[in-house]
Amino acid sequence: MGRKARSAGMVAAALIAASPALADDDDPRFCPTRPSIGGSSCTTEPGRVHVEASFLDWERDDQSSQREDRIVASDLLVRIGVAAKTEVQLGWTAFGQDRTRDKESGEIETIRGTGDLRFALRQHLAGEKGKPFSAGVEAFVTAPTGKYPVGDGTWGAGVIVPVQYDLTEKVAVSFTGEADAAPDQSGSGRHFAVSGITSLRYKFSEKVTTTAEFSLERDQDPEGHETRALAAVSTAWRPTKTLQLDILAVAGLNRNSPDFRLVTGGAILF
């Protein structure tokens, strides 16, 4: 855990150290995608950069024959504004560890490595400041720079379509649809996967926001078709106008879903 803790600490220190110099901006468009498991139509302003990071991401999947624990540290996403309503994204997982324990034999297998590179283009389609409705589209491709199970082992691609409606100044509902050419578990091909995420967001104040979500995903991997159902709750705190710290908890609702996931991280706008 020492290496992961150092990586998380370095990222956290960088975010906090950079925040005072940026706190005097009048009204920056600061709209991190995290910690929600859904998407967002909000894009980075031209000439500015969002940097988002997971300090620690732990997922547990407890099955009848084995228990799997996956830990990811320094999961980075960089969003760069290139036009008034367009941004490009680069994502990468700096470190991941997958630990599997066989319950019958007690044998433990641990795999460590880096994750895949993710390239994306996000376009804001509808919605202006002060208007209740917004929508966008995001297309992405992943390059196999990491090995399974930290990485996918082959390239993948997909399209994300998020829509949101603000019911009041404090309450908003949203839906994110996604269709992927997802990498096969074998690492040698791709298959169709589709998901939908429904979200309810409540803004306690300008600094604190909480979001509850429900996700349903259908995955048609050749090794076994599965439907996964998840429930999530997250909270974001913004001590300044350009810095966010957040936490996300996800629970599996059926036997095909991982049992639990806990993510801590943050975002900063340059």
PDB file of C-alpha atoms in Angstrom:
ATOM      1  CA  MET A   1       0.000   0.000   0.000  1.00  0.00           C
ATOM      2  CA  GLY A   2       3.030   2.361   0.358  1.00  0.00           C
ATOM      3  CA  ARG A   3       3.408   3.001  -3.368  1.00  0.00           C
ATOM      4  CA  LYS A   4      -0.314   3.641  -3.834  1.00  0.00           C
ATOM      5  CA  ALA A   5      -0.457   5.948  -0.819  1.00  0.00           C
ATOM      6  CA  ARG A   6       2.495   7.991  -2.123  1.00  0.00           C
ATOM      7  CA  SER A   7       0.869   8.336  -5.565  1.00  0.00           C
ATOM      8  CA  ALA A   8      -2.445   9.436  -4.059  1.00  0.00           C
ATOM      9  CA  GLY A   9      -0.702  11.848  -1.726  1.00  0.00           C
ATOM     10  CA  MET A  10       1.274  13.460  -4.547  1.00  0.00           C
ATOM     11  CA  VAL A  11      -1.872  14.033  -6.613  1.00  0.00           C
ATOM     12  CA  ALA A  12      -3.787  15.423  -3.615  1.00  0.00           C
ATOM     13  CA  ALA A  13      -0.913  17.732  -2.712  1.00  0.00           C
ATOM     14  CA  ALA A  14      -0.714  19.029  -6.280  1.00  0.00           C
ATOM     15  CA  LEU A  15      -4.437  19.804  -6.343  1.00  0.00           C
ATOM     16  CA  ILE A  16      -4.417  21.614  -3.007  1.00  0.00           C
ATOM     17  CA  ALA A  17      -1.188  23.504  -3.714  1.00  0.00           C
ATOM     18  CA  ALA A  18      -2.510  24.798  -7.024  1.00  0.00           C
ATOM     19  CA  SER A  19      -5.897  25.916  -5.734  1.00  0.00           C
ATOM     20  CA  PRO A  20      -5.045  29.273  -4.072  1.00  0.00           C
ATOM     21  CA  ALA A  21      -3.683  30.754  -7.287  1.00  0.00           C
ATOM     22  CA  LEU A  22      -6.920  29.869  -9.072  1.00  0.00           C
ATOM     23  CA  ALA A  23      -9.439  30.800  -6.408  1.00  0.00           C
ATOM     24  CA  ASP A  24      -9.828  34.432  -7.556  1.00  0.00           C
ATOM     25  CA  ASP A  25     -11.513  33.619 -10.889  1.00  0.00           C
ATOM     26  CA  ASP A  26     -14.843  35.447 -11.136  1.00  0.00           C
ATOM     27  CA  ASP A  27     -17.081  32.765 -12.643  1.00  0.00           C
ATOM     28  CA  PRO A  28     -15.124  29.900 -14.236  1.00  0.00           C
ATOM     29  CA  ARG A  29     -16.955  27.051 -15.958  1.00  0.00           C
ATOM     30  CA  PHE A  30     -15.902  24.409 -13.467  1.00  0.00           C
ATOM     31  CA  CYS A  31     -17.842  21.218 -14.152  1.00  0.00           C
ATOM     32  CA  PRO A  32     -16.031  17.989 -13.220  1.00  0.00           C
ATOM     33  CA  THR A  33     -17.587  14.797 -14.557  1.00  0.00           C
ATOM     34  CA  ARG A  34     -16.656  12.987 -11.346  1.00  0.00           C
ATOM     35  CA  PRO A  35     -17.763  11.686  -8.926  1.00  0.00           C
ATOM     36  CA  SER A  36     -20.953  10.699 -10.780  1.00  0.00           C
ATOM     37  CA  ILE A  37     -20.960   7.352 -12.604  1.00  0.00           C
ATOM     38  CA  GLY A  38     -23.025   9.042 -15.321  1.00  0.00           C
ATOM     39  CA  GLY A  39     -21.850  11.400 -18.058  1.00  0.00           C
ATOM     40  CA  SER A  40     -21.983  15.161 -18.515  1.00  0.00           C
ATOM     41  CA  SER A  41     -22.632  17.520 -21.431  1.00  0.00           C
ATOM     42  CA  CYS A  42     -20.582  20.360 -19.900  1.00  0.00           C
ATOM     43  CA  THR A  43     -17.367  21.168 -21.787  1.00  0.00           C
ATOM     44  CA  THR A  44     -14.177  22.945 -20.769  1.00  0.00           C
ATOM     45  CA  GLU A  45     -13.776  26.544 -21.898  1.00  0.00           C
ATOM     46  CA  PRO A  46     -11.189  27.132 -24.661  1.00  0.00           C
ATOM     47  CA  GLY A  47      -7.732  27.680 -23.240  1.00  0.00           C
ATOM     48  CA  ARG A  48      -8.546  26.000 -19.917  1.00  0.00           C
ATOM     49  CA  VAL A  49      -7.903  22.491 -18.591  1.00  0.00           C
ATOM     50  CA  HIS A  50      -9.807  20.264 -16.175  1.00  0.00           C
ATOM     51  CA  VAL A  51      -7.685  17.689 -14.352  1.00  0.00           C
ATOM     52  CA  GLU A  52      -9.607  14.966 -12.506  1.00  0.00           C
ATOM     53  CA  ALA A  53      -8.079  12.171 -10.434  1.00  0.00           C
ATOM     54  CA  SER A  54      -9.056   9.222  -8.272  1.00  0.00           C
ATOM     55  CA  PHE A  55      -6.752   9.085  -5.276  1.00  0.00           C
ATOM     56  CA  LEU A  56      -7.946   5.590  -4.367  1.00  0.00           C
ATOM     57  CA  ASP A  57     -10.507   3.342  -6.087  1.00  0.00           C
ATOM     58  CA  TRP A  58     -11.303   0.007  -4.399  1.00  0.00           C
ATOM     59  CA  GLU A  59     -13.763  -2.556  -5.748  1.00  0.00           C
ATOM     60  CA  ARG A  60     -14.710  -5.893  -4.131  1.00  0.00           C
ATOM     61  CA  ASP A  61     -16.425  -8.807  -5.861  1.00  0.00           C
ATOM     62  CA  ASP A  62     -17.204 -11.685  -3.488  1.00  0.00           C
ATOM     63  CA  GLN A  63     -18.322 -14.809  -5.358  1.00  0.00           C
ATOM     64  CA  SER A  64     -19.010 -18.357  -4.185  1.00  0.00           C
ATOM     65  CA  SER A  65     -15.608 -19.684  -5.289  1.00  0.00           C
ATOM     66  CA  GLN A  66     -13.373 -16.620  -5.000  1.00  0.00           C
ATOM     67  CA  ARG A  67     -13.003 -13.054  -3.787  1.00  0.00           C
ATOM     68  CA  GLU A  68     -11.555 -10.390  -6.052  1.00  0.00           C
ATOM     69  CA  ASP A  69     -10.264  -7.012  -4.845  1.00  0.00           C
ATOM     70  CA  ARG A  70      -9.217  -4.397  -7.365  1.00  0.00           C
ATOM     71  CA  ILE A  71      -7.376  -1.244  -6.276  1.00  0.00           C
ATOM     72  CA  VAL A  72      -6.631   1.655  -8.618  1.00  0.00           C
ATOM     73  CA  ALA A  73      -4.534   4.692  -7.684  1.00  0.00           C
ATOM     74  CA  SER A  74      -3.895   7.895  -9.655  1.00  0.00           C
ATOM     75  CA  ASP A  75      -6.615   7.299 -12.242  1.00  0.00           C
ATOM     76  CA  LEU A  76      -6.224  10.527 -14.254  1.00  0.00           C
ATOM     77  CA  LEU A  77      -8.476  12.387 -16.701  1.00  0.00           C
ATOM     78  CA  VAL A  78      -7.351  15.558 -18.511  1.00  0.00           C
ATOM     79  CA  ARG A  79     -10.029  17.617 -20.319  1.00  0.00           C
ATOM     80  CA  ILE A  80      -8.897  20.398 -22.663  1.00  0.00           C
ATOM     81  CA  GLY A  81     -11.214  23.018 -24.137  1.00  0.00           C
ATOM     82  CA  VAL A  82     -10.637  23.452 -27.884  1.00  0.00           C
ATOM     83  CA  ALA A  83     -13.783  25.392 -28.893  1.00  0.00           C
ATOM     84  CA  ALA A  84     -16.748  27.113 -27.253  1.00  0.00           C
ATOM     85  CA  LYS A  85     -18.660  23.830 -26.946  1.00  0.00           C
ATOM     86  CA  THR A  86     -15.985  21.197 -27.643  1.00  0.00           C
ATOM     87  CA  GLU A  87     -13.322  19.504 -25.563  1.00  0.00           C
ATOM     88  CA  VAL A  88     -10.823  16.678 -26.015  1.00  0.00           C
ATOM     89  CA  GLN A  89      -9.949  14.228 -23.248  1.00  0.00           C
ATOM     90  CA  LEU A  90      -7.051  11.978 -22.316  1.00  0.00           C
ATOM     91  CA  GLY A  91      -7.411   9.399 -19.550  1.00  0.00           C
ATOM     92  CA  TRP A  92      -4.932   6.938 -18.043  1.00  0.00           C
ATOM     93  CA  THR A  93      -4.642   4.725 -14.969  1.00  0.00           C
ATOM     94  CA  ALA A  94      -1.160   5.073 -13.477  1.00  0.00           C
ATOM     95  CA  PHE A  95      -1.385   2.041 -11.177  1.00  0.00           C
ATOM     96  CA  GLY A  96      -3.753  -0.836 -10.605  1.00  0.00           C
ATOM     97  CA  GLN A  97      -3.690  -4.043  -8.560  1.00  0.00           C
ATOM     98  CA  ASP A  98      -6.027  -7.002  -8.912  1.00  0.00           C
ATOM     99  CA  ARG A  99      -5.961  -9.598  -6.094  1.00  0.00           C
ATOM    100  CA  THR A 100      -7.931 -12.860  -6.391  1.00  0.00           C
ATOM    101  CA  ARG A 101      -8.207 -15.394  -3.560  1.00  0.00           C
ATOM    102  CA  ASP A 102      -9.526 -18.895  -4.196  1.00  0.00           C
ATOM    103  CA  LYS A 103     -11.817 -19.731  -1.257  1.00  0.00           C
ATOM    104  CA  GLU A 104     -11.283 -23.494  -1.460  1.00  0.00           C
ATOM    105  CA  SER A 105      -7.504 -23.673  -1.838  1.00  0.00           C
ATOM    106  CA  GLY A 106      -6.602 -20.331  -0.291  1.00  0.00           C
ATOM    107  CA  GLU A 107      -4.336 -19.593  -3.275  1.00  0.00           C
ATOM    108  CA  ILE A 108      -3.854 -15.882  -3.989  1.00  0.00           C
ATOM    109  CA  GLU A 109      -3.050 -14.358  -7.375  1.00  0.00           C
ATOM    110  CA  THR A 110      -1.986 -10.709  -7.566  1.00  0.00           C
ATOM    111  CA  ILE A 111      -1.518  -8.763 -10.790  1.00  0.00           C
ATOM    112  CA  ARG A 112      -0.178  -5.194 -10.897  1.00  0.00           C
ATOM    113  CA  GLY A 113       0.221  -2.796 -13.769  1.00  0.00           C
ATOM    114  CA  THR A 114      -0.980   0.313 -15.562  1.00  0.00           C
ATOM    115  CA  GLY A 115      -4.285   0.775 -17.339  1.00  0.00           C
ATOM    116  CA  ASP A 116      -5.314   1.643 -20.882  1.00  0.00           C
ATOM    117  CA  LEU A 117      -5.216   5.062 -22.538  1.00  0.00           C
ATOM    118  CA  ARG A 118      -8.590   6.646 -23.250  1.00  0.00           C
ATOM    119  CA  PHE A 119      -9.076   9.320 -25.923  1.00  0.00           C
ATOM    120  CA  ALA A 120     -12.418  11.152 -26.133  1.00  0.00           C
ATOM    121  CA  LEU A 121     -14.162  14.059 -27.841  1.00  0.00           C
ATOM    122  CA  ARG A 122     -17.105  15.740 -26.067  1.00  0.00           C
ATOM    123  CA  GLN A 123     -19.556  18.081 -27.805  1.00  0.00           C
ATOM    124  CA  HIS A 124     -22.153  20.182 -25.989  1.00  0.00           C
ATOM    125  CA  LEU A 125     -25.330  20.055 -28.093  1.00  0.00           C
ATOM    126  CA  ALA A 126     -28.017  21.976 -26.206  1.00  0.00           C
ATOM    127  CA  GLY A 127     -28.423  24.132 -23.115  1.00  0.00           C
ATOM    128  CA  GLU A 128     -27.198  27.536 -22.033  1.00  0.00           C
ATOM    129  CA  LYS A 129     -26.432  29.035 -18.632  1.00  0.00           C
ATOM    130  CA  GLY A 130     -29.703  29.651 -16.808  1.00  0.00           C
ATOM    131  CA  LYS A 131     -31.649  27.200 -18.993  1.00  0.00           C
ATOM    132  CA  PRO A 132     -33.005  23.987 -17.394  1.00  0.00           C
ATOM    133  CA  PHE A 133     -32.261  21.507 -20.227  1.00  0.00           C
ATOM    134  CA  SER A 134     -28.850  20.405 -21.468  1.00  0.00           C
ATOM    135  CA  ALA A 135     -27.552  17.595 -23.688  1.00  0.00           C
ATOM    136  CA  GLY A 136     -24.320  16.464 -25.252  1.00  0.00           C
ATOM    137  CA  VAL A 137     -22.469  13.592 -26.897  1.00  0.00           C
ATOM    138  CA  GLU A 138     -19.080  12.031 -26.181  1.00  0.00           C
ATOM    139  CA  ALA A 139     -17.229   9.558 -28.414  1.00  0.00           C
ATOM    140  CA  PHE A 140     -14.228   7.657 -27.088  1.00  0.00           C
ATOM    141  CA  VAL A 141     -11.675   5.006 -27.956  1.00  0.00           C
ATOM    142  CA  THR A 142      -9.372   3.056 -25.621  1.00  0.00           C
ATOM    143  CA  ALA A 143      -5.876   1.892 -26.556  1.00  0.00           C
ATOM    144  CA  PRO A 144      -4.522  -1.299 -24.911  1.00  0.00           C
ATOM    145  CA  THR A 145      -1.514   0.088 -23.033  1.00  0.00           C
ATOM    146  CA  GLY A 146      -2.242  -2.011 -19.938  1.00  0.00           C
ATOM    147  CA  LYS A 147      -2.648  -5.735 -19.412  1.00  0.00           C
ATOM    148  CA  TYR A 148      -5.754  -7.588 -18.199  1.00  0.00           C
ATOM    149  CA  PRO A 149      -7.320  -7.299 -15.656  1.00  0.00           C
ATOM    150  CA  VAL A 150      -6.039  -3.755 -14.972  1.00  0.00           C
ATOM    151  CA  GLY A 151      -6.316  -3.014 -18.698  1.00  0.00           C
ATOM    152  CA  ASP A 152      -8.574  -4.613 -21.307  1.00  0.00           C
ATOM    153  CA  GLY A 153      -5.898  -6.170 -23.525  1.00  0.00           C
ATOM    154  CA  THR A 154      -7.382  -4.816 -26.779  1.00  0.00           C
ATOM    155  CA  TRP A 155      -8.899  -1.612 -28.088  1.00  0.00           C
ATOM    156  CA  GLY A 156     -12.479  -0.546 -27.450  1.00  0.00           C
ATOM    157  CA  ALA A 157     -14.793   2.313 -28.414  1.00  0.00           C
ATOM    158  CA  GLY A 158     -18.135   3.799 -27.481  1.00  0.00           C
ATOM    159  CA  VAL A 159     -20.563   6.702 -27.500  1.00  0.00           C
ATOM    160  CA  ILE A 160     -22.078   8.420 -24.433  1.00  0.00           C
ATOM    161  CA  VAL A 161     -25.187  10.632 -24.606  1.00  0.00           C
ATOM    162  CA  PRO A 162     -26.024  12.568 -21.385  1.00  0.00           C
ATOM    163  CA  VAL A 163     -29.147  14.713 -20.919  1.00  0.00           C
ATOM    164  CA  GLN A 164     -30.112  16.750 -17.847  1.00  0.00           C
ATOM    165  CA  TYR A 165     -33.070  18.786 -16.662  1.00  0.00           C
ATOM    166  CA  ASP A 166     -32.931  21.162 -13.698  1.00  0.00           C
ATOM    167  CA  LEU A 167     -36.226  20.893 -11.803  1.00  0.00           C
ATOM    168  CA  THR A 168     -35.266  23.718  -9.434  1.00  0.00           C
ATOM    169  CA  GLU A 169     -32.106  25.597  -8.538  1.00  0.00           C
ATOM    170  CA  LYS A 170     -31.224  22.761  -6.151  1.00  0.00           C
ATOM    171  CA  VAL A 171     -32.665  19.631  -7.796  1.00  0.00           C
ATOM    172  CA  ALA A 172     -31.773  18.124 -11.175  1.00  0.00           C
ATOM    173  CA  VAL A 173     -32.515  14.822 -12.910  1.00  0.00           C
ATOM    174  CA  SER A 174     -30.401  13.305 -15.660  1.00  0.00           C
ATOM    175  CA  PHE A 175     -30.030  10.238 -17.851  1.00  0.00           C
ATOM    176  CA  THR A 176     -26.885   8.902 -19.501  1.00  0.00           C
ATOM    177  CA  GLY A 177     -27.114   6.359 -22.310  1.00  0.00           C
ATOM    178  CA  GLU A 178     -24.020   4.525 -23.538  1.00  0.00           C
ATOM    179  CA  ALA A 179     -23.320   2.022 -26.321  1.00  0.00           C
ATOM    180  CA  ASP A 180     -19.901   0.354 -26.596  1.00  0.00           C
ATOM    181  CA  ALA A 181     -17.817  -1.925 -28.724  1.00  0.00           C
ATOM    182  CA  ALA A 182     -16.461  -3.353 -25.462  1.00  0.00           C
ATOM    183  CA  PRO A 183     -13.316  -5.516 -25.294  1.00  0.00           C
ATOM    184  CA  ASP A 184     -13.927  -9.240 -24.805  1.00  0.00           C
ATOM    185  CA  GLN A 185     -12.751 -10.666 -21.492  1.00  0.00           C
ATOM    186  CA  SER A 186     -10.392 -12.876 -23.522  1.00  0.00           C
ATOM    187  CA  GLY A 187      -8.655  -9.738 -24.831  1.00  0.00           C
ATOM    188  CA  SER A 188      -8.938 -10.815 -28.469  1.00  0.00           C
ATOM    189  CA  GLY A 189     -12.107  -9.151 -29.750  1.00  0.00           C
ATOM    190  CA  ARG A 190     -15.057  -6.886 -29.038  1.00  0.00           C
ATOM    191  CA  HIS A 191     -18.737  -7.236 -28.273  1.00  0.00           C
ATOM    192  CA  PHE A 192     -21.801  -5.028 -27.852  1.00  0.00           C
ATOM    193  CA  ALA A 193     -22.591  -3.494 -24.462  1.00  0.00           C
ATOM    194  CA  VAL A 194     -25.250  -0.936 -23.592  1.00  0.00           C
ATOM    195  CA  SER A 195     -26.086   0.887 -20.360  1.00  0.00           C
ATOM    196  CA  GLY A 196     -28.390   3.514 -18.924  1.00  0.00           C
ATOM    197  CA  ILE A 197     -27.837   5.598 -15.782  1.00  0.00           C
ATOM    198  CA  THR A 198     -30.544   7.639 -14.068  1.00  0.00           C
ATOM    199  CA  SER A 199     -29.416  10.327 -11.619  1.00  0.00           C
ATOM    200  CA  LEU A 200     -30.959  12.651  -9.061  1.00  0.00           C
ATOM    201  CA  ARG A 201     -28.769  15.530  -7.868  1.00  0.00           C
ATOM    202  CA  TYR A 202     -29.354  17.796  -4.876  1.00  0.00           C
ATOM    203  CA  LYS A 203     -27.329  20.944  -4.239  1.00  0.00           C
ATOM    204  CA  PHE A 204     -27.111  21.645  -0.507  1.00  0.00           C
ATOM    205  CA  SER A 205     -25.108  24.801  -1.166  1.00  0.00           C
ATOM    206  CA  GLU A 206     -22.722  26.271  -3.731  1.00  0.00           C
ATOM    207  CA  LYS A 207     -20.008  24.100  -2.177  1.00  0.00           C
ATOM    208  CA  VAL A 208     -21.726  20.770  -1.429  1.00  0.00           C
ATOM    209  CA  THR A 209     -23.670  18.563  -3.854  1.00  0.00           C
ATOM    210  CA  THR A 210     -24.963  14.995  -3.461  1.00  0.00           C
ATOM    211  CA  THR A 211     -26.068  12.663  -6.281  1.00  0.00           C
ATOM    212  CA  ALA A 212     -27.985   9.362  -6.136  1.00  0.00           C
ATOM    213  CA  GLU A 213     -27.854   7.079  -9.194  1.00  0.00           C
ATOM    214  CA  PHE A 214     -29.161   3.810 -10.591  1.00  0.00           C
ATOM    215  CA  SER A 215     -27.364   1.994 -13.415  1.00  0.00           C
ATOM    216  CA  LEU A 216     -28.464  -0.914 -15.592  1.00  0.00           C
ATOM    217  CA  GLU A 217     -26.014  -2.487 -18.055  1.00  0.00           C
ATOM    218  CA  ARG A 218     -26.318  -5.321 -20.573  1.00  0.00           C
ATOM    219  CA  ASP A 219     -23.006  -6.875 -21.586  1.00  0.00           C
ATOM    220  CA  GLN A 220     -22.854  -9.467 -24.380  1.00  0.00           C
ATOM    221  CA  ASP A 221     -19.372 -10.872 -23.858  1.00  0.00           C
ATOM    222  CA  PRO A 222     -18.924 -14.178 -25.751  1.00  0.00           C
ATOM    223  CA  GLU A 223     -17.870 -15.857 -22.498  1.00  0.00           C
ATOM    224  CA  GLY A 224     -21.264 -15.058 -20.962  1.00  0.00           C
ATOM    225  CA  HIS A 225     -24.003 -12.485 -21.414  1.00  0.00           C
ATOM    226  CA  GLU A 226     -24.703 -10.535 -18.212  1.00  0.00           C
ATOM    227  CA  THR A 227     -27.005  -7.846 -16.891  1.00  0.00           C
ATOM    228  CA  ARG A 228     -25.547  -5.713 -14.106  1.00  0.00           C
ATOM    229  CA  ALA A 229     -27.486  -3.399 -11.794  1.00  0.00           C
ATOM    230  CA  LEU A 230     -25.821  -0.813  -9.546  1.00  0.00           C
ATOM    231  CA  ALA A 231     -26.854   1.847  -7.050  1.00  0.00           C
ATOM    232  CA  ALA A 232     -24.518   4.746  -6.281  1.00  0.00           C
ATOM    233  CA  VAL A 233     -24.343   7.795  -4.059  1.00  0.00           C
ATOM    234  CA  SER A 234     -21.683  10.495  -4.228  1.00  0.00           C
ATOM    235  CA  THR A 235     -20.857  13.816  -2.589  1.00  0.00           C
ATOM    236  CA  ALA A 236     -18.692  16.639  -3.915  1.00  0.00           C
ATOM    237  CA  TRP A 237     -17.248  19.515  -1.889  1.00  0.00           C
ATOM    238  CA  ARG A 238     -15.821  22.644  -3.509  1.00  0.00           C
ATOM    239  CA  PRO A 239     -13.676  24.681  -1.098  1.00  0.00           C
ATOM    240  CA  THR A 240     -12.880  27.127  -3.940  1.00  0.00           C
ATOM    241  CA  LYS A 241     -14.377  27.922  -7.354  1.00  0.00           C
ATOM    242  CA  THR A 242     -11.786  25.761  -9.114  1.00  0.00           C
ATOM    243  CA  LEU A 243     -11.108  22.888  -6.705  1.00  0.00           C
ATOM    244  CA  GLN A 244     -13.274  19.882  -5.812  1.00  0.00           C
ATOM    245  CA  LEU A 245     -12.827  16.944  -3.449  1.00  0.00           C
ATOM    246  CA  ASP A 246     -15.288  14.062  -3.654  1.00  0.00           C
ATOM    247  CA  ILE A 247     -16.275  10.543  -2.624  1.00  0.00           C
ATOM    248  CA  LEU A 248     -18.359   7.869  -4.387  1.00  0.00           C
ATOM    249  CA  ALA A 249     -19.876   4.623  -3.062  1.00  0.00           C
ATOM    250  CA  VAL A 250     -21.382   1.997  -5.399  1.00  0.00           C
ATOM    251  CA  ALA A 251     -23.278  -1.177  -4.435  1.00  0.00           C
ATOM    252  CA  GLY A 252     -24.128  -4.131  -6.665  1.00  0.00           C
ATOM    253  CA  LEU A 253     -27.817  -5.017  -6.808  1.00  0.00           C
ATOM    254  CA  ASN A 254     -27.599  -8.447  -8.464  1.00  0.00           C
ATOM    255  CA  ARG A 255     -25.190 -11.400  -8.499  1.00  0.00           C
ATOM    256  CA  ASN A 256     -23.514 -10.327 -11.757  1.00  0.00           C
ATOM    257  CA  SER A 257     -22.437  -6.991 -10.272  1.00  0.00           C
ATOM    258  CA  PRO A 258     -19.397  -6.308  -8.072  1.00  0.00           C
ATOM    259  CA  ASP A 259     -20.477  -6.146  -4.421  1.00  0.00           C
ATOM    260  CA  PHE A 260     -19.024  -2.780  -3.493  1.00  0.00           C
ATOM    261  CA  ARG A 261     -16.871   0.057  -4.796  1.00  0.00           C
ATOM    262  CA  LEU A 262     -15.464   3.076  -2.964  1.00  0.00           C
ATOM    263  CA  VAL A 263     -13.727   5.966  -4.741  1.00  0.00           C
ATOM    264  CA  THR A 264     -12.060   9.107  -3.359  1.00  0.00           C
ATOM    265  CA  GLY A 265     -10.628  11.840  -5.517  1.00  0.00           C
ATOM    266  CA  GLY A 266     -10.927  15.377  -6.773  1.00  0.00           C
ATOM    267  CA  ALA A 267     -10.675  17.807  -9.652  1.00  0.00           C
ATOM    268  CA  ILE A 268      -9.085  21.165 -10.423  1.00  0.00           C
ATOM    269  CA  LEU A 269      -9.476  23.736 -13.181  1.00  0.00           C
ATOM    270  CA  PHE A 270      -6.433  25.476 -14.676  1.00  0.00           C
TER     271      PHE A 270
END
